[in-house]
Amino acid sequence: MADDFDRELQARLAVIEEPGYVDPARADLPIRDIVLLVVLGALLVVAMIVWSYPA
C-alpha cells in the first residue's frame, strides 16, 4: 500500500516539476470575469446599504 502511494506521488511530482508544466488551475482570470466580479460586488454593496437604511 505504501509503495503504491509513494510510486504515485513520485509520478505526480515528476509531472509537476517539469520545466514546461503549466498548471491550468493557476491560469489568470479573463478580464471579463474580473469586471463582472467588481460590478456584482458593487451592486451587492449598494443593495446592502439600501436594505440597511429603510426610507
Short mmCIF file of C-alpha atoms in Angstrom, two decimals:
data_model
loop_
_atom_site.label_atom_id
_atom_site.label_comp_id
_atom_site.label_asym_id
_atom_site.label_seq_id
_atom_site.Cartn_x
_atom_site.Cartn_y
_atom_site.Cartn_z
CA MET A 1 0.00 0.00 0.00
CA ALA A 2 2.70 2.48 0.97
CA ASP A 3 4.74 1.52 -2.09
CA ASP A 4 1.79 2.27 -4.38
CA PHE A 5 1.29 5.63 -2.71
CA ASP A 6 4.97 6.55 -2.97
CA ARG A 7 5.09 5.47 -6.62
CA GLU A 8 2.01 7.57 -7.47
CA LEU A 9 3.35 10.53 -5.52
CA GLN A 10 6.70 10.41 -7.31
CA ALA A 11 4.96 10.16 -10.70
CA ARG A 12 2.82 13.22 -9.96
CA LEU A 13 5.76 15.21 -8.60
CA ALA A 14 7.76 14.39 -11.73
CA VAL A 15 4.97 15.81 -13.89
CA ILE A 16 4.65 18.99 -11.80
CA GLU A 17 8.41 19.59 -11.68
CA GLU A 18 8.84 19.51 -15.47
CA PRO A 19 10.07 22.89 -16.77
CA GLY A 20 7.28 23.20 -19.33
CA TYR A 21 4.46 22.30 -16.95
CA VAL A 22 1.59 24.80 -16.92
CA ASP A 23 -0.92 24.47 -14.09
CA PRO A 24 -4.40 25.13 -15.51
CA ALA A 25 -5.71 25.86 -12.01
CA ARG A 26 -3.41 28.88 -11.78
CA ALA A 27 -4.30 30.45 -15.09
CA ASP A 28 -5.08 34.15 -15.00
CA LEU A 29 -8.71 35.15 -14.89
CA PRO A 30 -10.03 36.73 -18.07
CA ILE A 31 -10.65 40.47 -17.81
CA ARG A 32 -14.36 39.84 -18.38
CA ASP A 33 -14.56 37.77 -15.20
CA ILE A 34 -12.72 40.40 -13.17
CA VAL A 35 -15.01 43.18 -14.42
CA LEU A 36 -18.07 41.05 -13.69
CA LEU A 37 -16.82 40.37 -10.16
CA VAL A 38 -16.25 44.08 -9.50
CA VAL A 39 -19.66 45.09 -10.88
CA LEU A 40 -21.52 42.40 -8.94
CA GLY A 41 -19.59 43.28 -5.80
CA ALA A 42 -20.53 46.95 -6.17
CA LEU A 43 -24.18 46.02 -6.72
CA LEU A 44 -24.12 43.84 -3.63
CA VAL A 45 -22.68 46.67 -1.52
CA VAL A 46 -25.30 49.13 -2.81
CA ALA A 47 -28.10 46.64 -2.17
CA MET A 48 -26.88 46.06 1.37
CA ILE A 49 -26.68 49.82 2.05
CA VAL A 50 -30.19 50.38 0.65
CA TRP A 51 -31.54 47.45 2.66
CA SER A 52 -29.96 48.63 5.91
CA TYR A 53 -31.30 52.22 5.67
CA PRO A 54 -35.04 52.00 5.05
CA ALA A 55 -36.76 55.17 3.90
#
